[in-house]
mmCIF file of C-alpha atoms and ligand atoms in Angstrom:
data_model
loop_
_atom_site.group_PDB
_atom_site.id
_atom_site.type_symbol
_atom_site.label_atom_id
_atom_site.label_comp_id
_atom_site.label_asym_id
_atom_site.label_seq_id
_atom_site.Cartn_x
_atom_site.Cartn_y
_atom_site.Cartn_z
ATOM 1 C CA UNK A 23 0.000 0.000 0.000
ATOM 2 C CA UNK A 24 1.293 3.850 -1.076
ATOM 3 C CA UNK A 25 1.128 6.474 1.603
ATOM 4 C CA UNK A 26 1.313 9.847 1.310
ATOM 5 C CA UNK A 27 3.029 11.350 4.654
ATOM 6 C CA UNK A 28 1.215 14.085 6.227
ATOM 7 C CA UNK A 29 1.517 17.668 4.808
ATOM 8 C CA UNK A 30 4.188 19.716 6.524
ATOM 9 C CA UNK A 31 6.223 16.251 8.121
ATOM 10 C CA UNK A 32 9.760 16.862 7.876
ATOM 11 C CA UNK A 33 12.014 13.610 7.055
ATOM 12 C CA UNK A 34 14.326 12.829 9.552
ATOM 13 C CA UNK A 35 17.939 13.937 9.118
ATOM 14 C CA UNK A 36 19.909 12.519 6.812
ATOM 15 C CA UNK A 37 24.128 12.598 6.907
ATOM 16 C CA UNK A 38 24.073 13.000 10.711
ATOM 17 C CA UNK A 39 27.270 14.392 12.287
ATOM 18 C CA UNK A 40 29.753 12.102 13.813
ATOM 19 C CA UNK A 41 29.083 13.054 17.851
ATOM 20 C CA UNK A 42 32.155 14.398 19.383
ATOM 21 C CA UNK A 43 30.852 13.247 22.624
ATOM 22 C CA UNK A 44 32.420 9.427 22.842
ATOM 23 C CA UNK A 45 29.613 7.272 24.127
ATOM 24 C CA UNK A 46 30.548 5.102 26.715
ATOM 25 C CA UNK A 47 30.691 1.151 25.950
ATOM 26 C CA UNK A 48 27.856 -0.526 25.594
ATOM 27 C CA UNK A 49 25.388 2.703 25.244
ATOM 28 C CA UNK A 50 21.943 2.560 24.600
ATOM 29 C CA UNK A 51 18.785 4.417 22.746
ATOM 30 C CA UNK A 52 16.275 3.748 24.658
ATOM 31 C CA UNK A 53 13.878 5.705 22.608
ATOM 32 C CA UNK A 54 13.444 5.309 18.816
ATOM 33 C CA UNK A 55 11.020 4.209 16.504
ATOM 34 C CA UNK A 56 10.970 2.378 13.160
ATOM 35 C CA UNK A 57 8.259 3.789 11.253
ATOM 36 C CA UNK A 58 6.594 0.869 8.630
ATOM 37 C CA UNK A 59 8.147 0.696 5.321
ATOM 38 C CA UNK A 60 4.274 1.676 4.604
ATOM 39 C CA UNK A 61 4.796 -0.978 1.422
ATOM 40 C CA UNK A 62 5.824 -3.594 3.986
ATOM 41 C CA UNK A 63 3.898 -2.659 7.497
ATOM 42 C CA UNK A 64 1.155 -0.489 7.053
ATOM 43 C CA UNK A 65 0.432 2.624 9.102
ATOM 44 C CA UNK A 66 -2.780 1.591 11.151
ATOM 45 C CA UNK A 67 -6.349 2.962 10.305
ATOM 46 C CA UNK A 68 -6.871 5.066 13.354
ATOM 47 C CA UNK A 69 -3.489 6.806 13.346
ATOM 48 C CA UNK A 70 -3.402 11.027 13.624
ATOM 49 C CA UNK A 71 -0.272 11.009 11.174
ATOM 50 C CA UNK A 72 1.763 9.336 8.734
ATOM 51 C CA UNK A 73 4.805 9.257 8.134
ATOM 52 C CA UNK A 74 7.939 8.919 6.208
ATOM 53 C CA UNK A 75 9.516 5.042 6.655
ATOM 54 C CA UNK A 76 11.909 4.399 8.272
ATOM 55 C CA UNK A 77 13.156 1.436 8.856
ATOM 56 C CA UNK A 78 14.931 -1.015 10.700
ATOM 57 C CA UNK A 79 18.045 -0.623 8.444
ATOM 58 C CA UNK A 80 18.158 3.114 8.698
ATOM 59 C CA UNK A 81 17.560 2.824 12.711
ATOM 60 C CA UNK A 82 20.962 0.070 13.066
ATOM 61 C CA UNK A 83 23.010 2.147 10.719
ATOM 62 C CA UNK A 84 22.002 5.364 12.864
ATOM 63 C CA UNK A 85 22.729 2.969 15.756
ATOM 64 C CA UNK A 86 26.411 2.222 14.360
ATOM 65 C CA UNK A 87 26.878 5.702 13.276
ATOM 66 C CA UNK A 88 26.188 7.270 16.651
ATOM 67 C CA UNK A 89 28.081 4.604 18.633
ATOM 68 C CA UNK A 90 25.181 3.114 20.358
ATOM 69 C CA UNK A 91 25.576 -0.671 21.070
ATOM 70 C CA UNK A 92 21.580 -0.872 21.475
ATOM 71 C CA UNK A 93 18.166 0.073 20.784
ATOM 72 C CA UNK A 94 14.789 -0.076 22.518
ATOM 73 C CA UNK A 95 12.500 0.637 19.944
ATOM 74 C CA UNK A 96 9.374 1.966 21.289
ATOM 75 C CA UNK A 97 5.902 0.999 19.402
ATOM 76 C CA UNK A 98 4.715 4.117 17.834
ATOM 77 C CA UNK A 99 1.090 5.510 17.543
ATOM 78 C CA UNK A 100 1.165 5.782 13.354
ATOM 79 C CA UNK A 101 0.810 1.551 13.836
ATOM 80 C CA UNK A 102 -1.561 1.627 16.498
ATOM 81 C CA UNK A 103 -2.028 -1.686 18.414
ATOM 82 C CA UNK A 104 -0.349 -3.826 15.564
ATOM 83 C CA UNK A 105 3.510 -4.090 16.691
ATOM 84 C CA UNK A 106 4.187 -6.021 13.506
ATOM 85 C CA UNK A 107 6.949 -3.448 12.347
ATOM 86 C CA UNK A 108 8.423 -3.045 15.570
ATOM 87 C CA UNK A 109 8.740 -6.703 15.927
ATOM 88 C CA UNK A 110 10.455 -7.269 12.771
ATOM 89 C CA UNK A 111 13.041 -4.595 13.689
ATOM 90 C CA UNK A 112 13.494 -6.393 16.996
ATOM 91 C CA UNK A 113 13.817 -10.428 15.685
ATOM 92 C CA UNK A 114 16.186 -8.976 12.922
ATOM 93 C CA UNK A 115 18.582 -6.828 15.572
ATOM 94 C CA UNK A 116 20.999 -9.875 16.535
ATOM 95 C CA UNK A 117 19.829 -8.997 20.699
ATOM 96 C CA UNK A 118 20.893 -6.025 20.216
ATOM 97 C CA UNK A 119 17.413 -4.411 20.708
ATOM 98 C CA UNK A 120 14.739 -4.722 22.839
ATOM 99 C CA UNK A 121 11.038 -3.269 22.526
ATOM 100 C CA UNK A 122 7.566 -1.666 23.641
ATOM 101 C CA UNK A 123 4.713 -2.532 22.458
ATOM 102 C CA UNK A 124 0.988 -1.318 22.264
ATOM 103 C CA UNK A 125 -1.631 -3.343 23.223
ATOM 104 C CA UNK A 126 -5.404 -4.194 23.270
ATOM 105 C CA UNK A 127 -6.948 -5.505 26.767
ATOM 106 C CA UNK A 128 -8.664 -8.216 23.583
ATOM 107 C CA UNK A 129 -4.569 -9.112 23.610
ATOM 108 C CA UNK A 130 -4.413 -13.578 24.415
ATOM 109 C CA UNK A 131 -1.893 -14.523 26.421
ATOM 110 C CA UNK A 132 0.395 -16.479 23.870
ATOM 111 C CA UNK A 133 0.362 -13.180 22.060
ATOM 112 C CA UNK A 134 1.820 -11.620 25.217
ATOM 113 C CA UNK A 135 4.261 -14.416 25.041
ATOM 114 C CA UNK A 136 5.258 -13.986 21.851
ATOM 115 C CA UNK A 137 5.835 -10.665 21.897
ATOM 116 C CA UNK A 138 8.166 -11.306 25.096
ATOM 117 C CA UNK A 139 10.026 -13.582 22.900
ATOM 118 C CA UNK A 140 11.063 -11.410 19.995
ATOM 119 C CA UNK A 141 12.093 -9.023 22.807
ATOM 120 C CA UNK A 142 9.197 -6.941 24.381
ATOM 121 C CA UNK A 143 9.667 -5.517 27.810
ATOM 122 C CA UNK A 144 7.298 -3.093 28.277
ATOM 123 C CA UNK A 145 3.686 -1.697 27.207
ATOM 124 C CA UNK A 146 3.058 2.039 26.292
ATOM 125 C CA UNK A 147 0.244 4.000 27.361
ATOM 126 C CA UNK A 148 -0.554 7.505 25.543
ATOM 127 C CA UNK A 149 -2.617 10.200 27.108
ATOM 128 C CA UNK A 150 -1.424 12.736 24.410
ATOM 129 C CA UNK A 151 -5.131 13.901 23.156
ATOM 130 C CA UNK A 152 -3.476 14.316 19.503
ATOM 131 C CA UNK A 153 -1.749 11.312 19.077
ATOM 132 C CA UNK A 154 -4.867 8.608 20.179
ATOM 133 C CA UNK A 155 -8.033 8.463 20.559
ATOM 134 C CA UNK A 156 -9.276 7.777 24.700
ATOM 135 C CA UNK A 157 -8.988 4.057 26.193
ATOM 136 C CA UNK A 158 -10.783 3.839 29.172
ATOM 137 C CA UNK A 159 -8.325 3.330 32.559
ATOM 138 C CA UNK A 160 -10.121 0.175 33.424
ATOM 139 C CA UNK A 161 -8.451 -1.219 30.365
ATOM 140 C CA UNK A 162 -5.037 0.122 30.654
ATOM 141 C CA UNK A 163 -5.228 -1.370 34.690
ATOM 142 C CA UNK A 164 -6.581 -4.363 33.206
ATOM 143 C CA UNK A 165 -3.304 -4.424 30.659
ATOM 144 C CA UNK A 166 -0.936 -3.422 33.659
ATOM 145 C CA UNK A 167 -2.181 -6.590 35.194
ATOM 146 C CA UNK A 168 -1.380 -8.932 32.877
ATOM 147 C CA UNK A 169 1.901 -7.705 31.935
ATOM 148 C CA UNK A 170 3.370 -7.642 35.266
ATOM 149 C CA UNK A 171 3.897 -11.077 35.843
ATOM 150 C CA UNK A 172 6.088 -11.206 32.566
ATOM 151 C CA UNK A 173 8.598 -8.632 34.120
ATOM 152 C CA UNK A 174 7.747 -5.936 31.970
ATOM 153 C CA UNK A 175 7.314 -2.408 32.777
ATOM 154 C CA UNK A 176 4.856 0.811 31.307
ATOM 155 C CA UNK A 177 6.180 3.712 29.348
ATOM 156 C CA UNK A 178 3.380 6.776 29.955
ATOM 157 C CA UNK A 179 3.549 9.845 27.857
ATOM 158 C CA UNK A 180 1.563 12.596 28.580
ATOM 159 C CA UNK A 181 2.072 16.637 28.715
ATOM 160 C CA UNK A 182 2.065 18.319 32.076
ATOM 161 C CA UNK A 183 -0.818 20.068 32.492
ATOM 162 C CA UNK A 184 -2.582 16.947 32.546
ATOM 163 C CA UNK A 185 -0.126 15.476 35.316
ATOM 164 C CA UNK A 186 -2.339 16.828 38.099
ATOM 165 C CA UNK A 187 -5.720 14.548 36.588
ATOM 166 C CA UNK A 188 -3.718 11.436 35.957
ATOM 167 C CA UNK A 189 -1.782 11.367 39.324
ATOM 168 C CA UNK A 190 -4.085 9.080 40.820
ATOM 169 C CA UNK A 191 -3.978 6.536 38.004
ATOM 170 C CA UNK A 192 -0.090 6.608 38.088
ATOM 171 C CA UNK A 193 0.880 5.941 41.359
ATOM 172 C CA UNK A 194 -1.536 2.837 41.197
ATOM 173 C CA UNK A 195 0.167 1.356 37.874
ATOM 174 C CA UNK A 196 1.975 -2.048 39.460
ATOM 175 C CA UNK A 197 4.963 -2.113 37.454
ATOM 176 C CA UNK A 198 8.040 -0.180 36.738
ATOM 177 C CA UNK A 199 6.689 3.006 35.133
ATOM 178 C CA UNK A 200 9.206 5.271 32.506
ATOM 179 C CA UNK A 201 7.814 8.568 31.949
ATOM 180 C CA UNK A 202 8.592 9.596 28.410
ATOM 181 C CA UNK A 203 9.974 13.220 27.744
ATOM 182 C CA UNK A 204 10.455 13.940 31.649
ATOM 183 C CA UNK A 205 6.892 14.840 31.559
ATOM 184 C CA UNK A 206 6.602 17.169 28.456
ATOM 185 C CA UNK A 207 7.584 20.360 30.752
ATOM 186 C CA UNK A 208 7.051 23.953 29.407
ATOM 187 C CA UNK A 209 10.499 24.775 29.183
ATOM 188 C CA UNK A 210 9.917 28.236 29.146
ATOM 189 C CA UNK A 211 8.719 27.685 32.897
ATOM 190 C CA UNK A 212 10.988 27.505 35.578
ATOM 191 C CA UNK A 213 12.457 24.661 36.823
ATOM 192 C CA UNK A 214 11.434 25.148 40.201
ATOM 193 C CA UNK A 215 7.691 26.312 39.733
ATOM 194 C CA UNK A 216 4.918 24.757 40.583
ATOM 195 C CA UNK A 217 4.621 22.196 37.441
ATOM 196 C CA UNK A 218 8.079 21.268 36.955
ATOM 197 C CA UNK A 219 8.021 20.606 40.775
ATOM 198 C CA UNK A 220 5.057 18.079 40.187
ATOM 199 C CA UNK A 221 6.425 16.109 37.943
ATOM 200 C CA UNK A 222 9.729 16.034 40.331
ATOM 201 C CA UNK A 223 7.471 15.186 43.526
ATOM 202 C CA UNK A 224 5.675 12.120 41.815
ATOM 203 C CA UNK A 225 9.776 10.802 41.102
ATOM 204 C CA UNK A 226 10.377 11.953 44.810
ATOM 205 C CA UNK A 227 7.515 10.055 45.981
ATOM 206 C CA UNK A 228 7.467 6.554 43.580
ATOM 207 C CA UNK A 229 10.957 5.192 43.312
ATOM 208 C CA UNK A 230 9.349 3.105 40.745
ATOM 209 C CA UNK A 231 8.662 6.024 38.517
ATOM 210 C CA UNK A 232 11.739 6.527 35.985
ATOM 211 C CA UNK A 233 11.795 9.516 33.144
ATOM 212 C CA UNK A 234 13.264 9.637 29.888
ATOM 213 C CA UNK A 235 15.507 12.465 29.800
ATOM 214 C CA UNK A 236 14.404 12.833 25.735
ATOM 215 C CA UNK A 237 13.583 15.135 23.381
ATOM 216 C CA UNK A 238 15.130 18.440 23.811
ATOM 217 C CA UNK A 239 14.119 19.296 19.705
ATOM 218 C CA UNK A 240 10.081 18.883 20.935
ATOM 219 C CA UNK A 241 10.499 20.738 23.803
ATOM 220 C CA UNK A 242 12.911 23.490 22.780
ATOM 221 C CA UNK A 243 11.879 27.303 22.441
ATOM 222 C CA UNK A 244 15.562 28.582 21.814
ATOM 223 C CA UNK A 245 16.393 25.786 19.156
ATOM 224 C CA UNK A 246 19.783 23.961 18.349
ATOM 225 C CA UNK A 247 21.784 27.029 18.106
ATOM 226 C CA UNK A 248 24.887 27.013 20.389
ATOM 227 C CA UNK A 249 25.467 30.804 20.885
ATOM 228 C CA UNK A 250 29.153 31.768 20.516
ATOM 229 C CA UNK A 251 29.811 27.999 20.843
ATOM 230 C CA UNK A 252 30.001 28.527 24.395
ATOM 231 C CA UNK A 253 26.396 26.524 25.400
ATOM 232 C CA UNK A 254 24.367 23.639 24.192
ATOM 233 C CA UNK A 255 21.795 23.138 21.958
ATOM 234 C CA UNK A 256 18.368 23.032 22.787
ATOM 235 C CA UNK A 257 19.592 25.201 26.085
ATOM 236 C CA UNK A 258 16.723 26.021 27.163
ATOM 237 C CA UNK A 259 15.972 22.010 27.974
ATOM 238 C CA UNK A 260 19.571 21.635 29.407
ATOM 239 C CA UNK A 261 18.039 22.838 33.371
ATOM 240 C CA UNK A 262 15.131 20.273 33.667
ATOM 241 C CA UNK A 263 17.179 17.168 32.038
ATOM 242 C CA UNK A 264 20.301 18.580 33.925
ATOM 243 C CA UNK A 265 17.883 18.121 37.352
ATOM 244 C CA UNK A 266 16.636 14.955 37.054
ATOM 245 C CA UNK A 267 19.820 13.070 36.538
ATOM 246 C CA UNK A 268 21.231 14.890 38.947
ATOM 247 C CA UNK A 269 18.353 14.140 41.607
ATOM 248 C CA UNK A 270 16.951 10.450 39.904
ATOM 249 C CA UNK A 271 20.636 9.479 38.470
ATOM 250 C CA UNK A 272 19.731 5.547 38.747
ATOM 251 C CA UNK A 273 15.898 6.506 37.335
ATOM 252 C CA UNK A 274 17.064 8.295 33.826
ATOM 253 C CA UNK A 275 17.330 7.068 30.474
ATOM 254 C CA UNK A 276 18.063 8.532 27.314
ATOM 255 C CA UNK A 277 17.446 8.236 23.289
ATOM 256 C CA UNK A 278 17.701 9.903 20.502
ATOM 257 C CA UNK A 279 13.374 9.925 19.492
ATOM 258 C CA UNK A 280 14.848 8.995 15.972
ATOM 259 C CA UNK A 281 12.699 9.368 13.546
ATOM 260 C CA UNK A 282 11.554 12.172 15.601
ATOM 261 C CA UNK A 283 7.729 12.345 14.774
ATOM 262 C CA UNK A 284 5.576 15.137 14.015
ATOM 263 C CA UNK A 285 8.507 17.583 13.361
ATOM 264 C CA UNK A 286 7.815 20.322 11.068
ATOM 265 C CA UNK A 287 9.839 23.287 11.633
ATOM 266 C CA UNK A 288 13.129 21.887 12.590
ATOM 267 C CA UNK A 289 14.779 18.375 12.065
ATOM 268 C CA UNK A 290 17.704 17.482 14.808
ATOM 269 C CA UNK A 291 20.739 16.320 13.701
ATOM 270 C CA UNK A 292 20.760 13.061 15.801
ATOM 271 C CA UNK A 293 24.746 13.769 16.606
ATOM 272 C CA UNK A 294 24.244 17.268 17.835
ATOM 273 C CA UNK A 295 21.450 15.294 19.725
ATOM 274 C CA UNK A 296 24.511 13.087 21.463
ATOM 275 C CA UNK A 297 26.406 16.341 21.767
ATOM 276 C CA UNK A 298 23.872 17.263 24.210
ATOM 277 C CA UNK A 299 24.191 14.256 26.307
ATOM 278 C CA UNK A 300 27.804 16.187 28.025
ATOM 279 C CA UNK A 301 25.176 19.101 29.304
ATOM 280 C CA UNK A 302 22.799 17.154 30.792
ATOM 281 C CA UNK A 303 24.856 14.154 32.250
ATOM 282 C CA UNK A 304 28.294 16.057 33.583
ATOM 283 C CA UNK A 305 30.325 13.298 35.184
ATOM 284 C CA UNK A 306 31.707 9.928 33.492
ATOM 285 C CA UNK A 307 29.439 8.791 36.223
ATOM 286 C CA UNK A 308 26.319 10.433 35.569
ATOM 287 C CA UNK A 309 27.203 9.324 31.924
ATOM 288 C CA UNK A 310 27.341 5.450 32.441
ATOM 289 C CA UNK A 311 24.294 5.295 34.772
ATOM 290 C CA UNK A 312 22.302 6.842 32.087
ATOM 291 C CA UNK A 313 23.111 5.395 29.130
ATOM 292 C CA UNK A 314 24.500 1.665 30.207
ATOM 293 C CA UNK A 315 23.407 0.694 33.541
ATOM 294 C CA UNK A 316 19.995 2.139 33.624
ATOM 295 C CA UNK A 317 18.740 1.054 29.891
ATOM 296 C CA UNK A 318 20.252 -2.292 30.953
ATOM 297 C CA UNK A 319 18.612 -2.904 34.277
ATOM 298 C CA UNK A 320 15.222 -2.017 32.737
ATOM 299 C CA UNK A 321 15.755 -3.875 29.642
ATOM 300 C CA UNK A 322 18.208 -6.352 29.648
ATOM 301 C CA UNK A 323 18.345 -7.500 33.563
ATOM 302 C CA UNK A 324 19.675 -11.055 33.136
ATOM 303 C CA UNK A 325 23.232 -9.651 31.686
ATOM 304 C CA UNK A 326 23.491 -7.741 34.779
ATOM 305 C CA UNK A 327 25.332 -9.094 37.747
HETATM 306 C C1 0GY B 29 7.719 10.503 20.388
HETATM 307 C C2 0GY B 29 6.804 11.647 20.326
HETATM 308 C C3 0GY B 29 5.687 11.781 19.569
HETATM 309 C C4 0GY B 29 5.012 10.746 18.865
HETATM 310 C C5 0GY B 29 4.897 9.473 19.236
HETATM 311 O O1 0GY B 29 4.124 7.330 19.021
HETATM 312 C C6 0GY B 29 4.103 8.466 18.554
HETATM 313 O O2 0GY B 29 3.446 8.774 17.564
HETATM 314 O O3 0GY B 29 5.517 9.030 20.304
HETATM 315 C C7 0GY B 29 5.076 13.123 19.493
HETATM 316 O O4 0GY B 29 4.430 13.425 18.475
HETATM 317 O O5 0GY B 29 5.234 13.911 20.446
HETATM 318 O O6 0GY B 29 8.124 10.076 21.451
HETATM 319 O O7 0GY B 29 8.065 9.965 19.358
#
């Protein structure tokens, strides 16, 4: 089937720069997609977008380019509940990359199994209003459930002014729970007011509650400019990423977001993206626990001792 990608959708970056940051051994993005081929896995009827491909090739030679030694490829909402693409990028990644899925509560329990077998670890639930259409909490519980007992964990994504209404569901979720995009924070807020503070008192409060320190392109108002080559790109992010690790530094996890979704003024270079990794994550410490032993914990627990 031919798609035609949504008007205004930039394609993701092509001819990345090399990172001067080094990544430390073993490094992982623990937030990408693979988006179809369309021809190959089609987009789902219910999505809000589509997209340009991009596929499990592109995502392992980003992978090698970068220096990552891994991937968690995280189900995205252009293939709704059908994890078919996802999957296939996961059986064909030698180990080397582990995924989450999206799932129906109508899901059987061999299905489940499967998907733990080509490499699942974790279900994603999406309260972004234009992204997906409503599922009803009883179902999501009812999915949080059943997943548990395989080991898995829940990735929630959500923006922060509806942090205060979804509290309650949250802090009942049974599992492991990664918060994508540290909460979608108004960066042009301060860190320390009142909603920034939120999201860092439900961390404070739930040491099962993790965040993925992700995405300064989305949530950027100054952009990748470096002024006078003196401070990051994306600066504007750099205080509320900075925080986290700092306060949560064996709760964060980083990726790149490649192909970076509903872009379409600005497309990151996914290497300045790894330069910014040296703002956020100061010490060789700081460094290690975010992008090796964290990812690996959550994602690949029997190879650590
Ligand atoms: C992201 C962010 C977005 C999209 C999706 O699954 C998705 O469609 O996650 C977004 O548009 O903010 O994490 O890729």
């Amino acid at each position: 089937m031919t798609f035609i990608k949504t008007p205004g959708w930039l394609d993701w970056f092509s001819g990345p720069s090399k990172p001067k940051f080094k990544l430390p051994l073993g490094a992982v993005d623990a937030h990408c997609h693979v988006f179809g081929p369309g021809e190959e896995f089609p987009f789902a009827p219910e999505r809000k977008y589509t997209p340009c491909d991009a596929s499990k090739h592109q995502l392992y030679a980003l992978r090698d380019h970068l220096g990552f030694s891994r991937n968690v490829v995280v189900q995205a909402t252009c293939h709704g509940s059908d994890n078919a693409a996802m999957v296939d990028a996961l059986v064909h990644s030698k180990g080397k990359a582990r995924g989450i899925a999206t799932v129906k509560r109508s899901i059987s329990d061999d299905e489940l199994q499967r998907l733990h077998e080509a490499g699942v670890r974790g279900v994603r639930f999406n309260f972004v209003k234009r992204l997906v259409d409503f599922t009803p909490k009883d179902e999501l519980m009812e999915i949080a459930s059943r997943i548990a007992p395989l080991g898995w964990h829940i990735v929630i994504y959500f923006e922060a002014v509806d942090l205060p209404e979804l509290w309650d569901f949250f802090i009942a979720l049974p599992t492991t729970v990664v918060v994508d995009h540290m909460g979608r924070p108004d960066v042009t807020k301060p860190v320390d007011g009142p909603e920034f503070q939120l999201f860092v008192k439900l961390m404070q409060e739930h040491n099962n509650i993790w965040s993925k320190v992700t995405c300064p392109e989305r949530l950027s108002v100054t952009g990748p400019n470096a002024l006078n080559g003196e401070v990051a790109a994306y600066k504007d992010v750099v205080p509320f990423a900075k925080y986290l690790v700092e306060q949560f530094p064996d709760r964060v996890i980083w990726g790149t977001d490649w192909p970076h979704p509903n872009l379409k003024n600005h497309m990151p270079d996914d290497g300045l993206l790894v330069d910014w990794i040296p703002h956020i994550a100061v010490t060789e410490e700081l460094q290690n626990k975010l992008l090796v032993n964290n990812p690996m914990r959550l994602y690949w627990p029997e190879e650590v001792k």
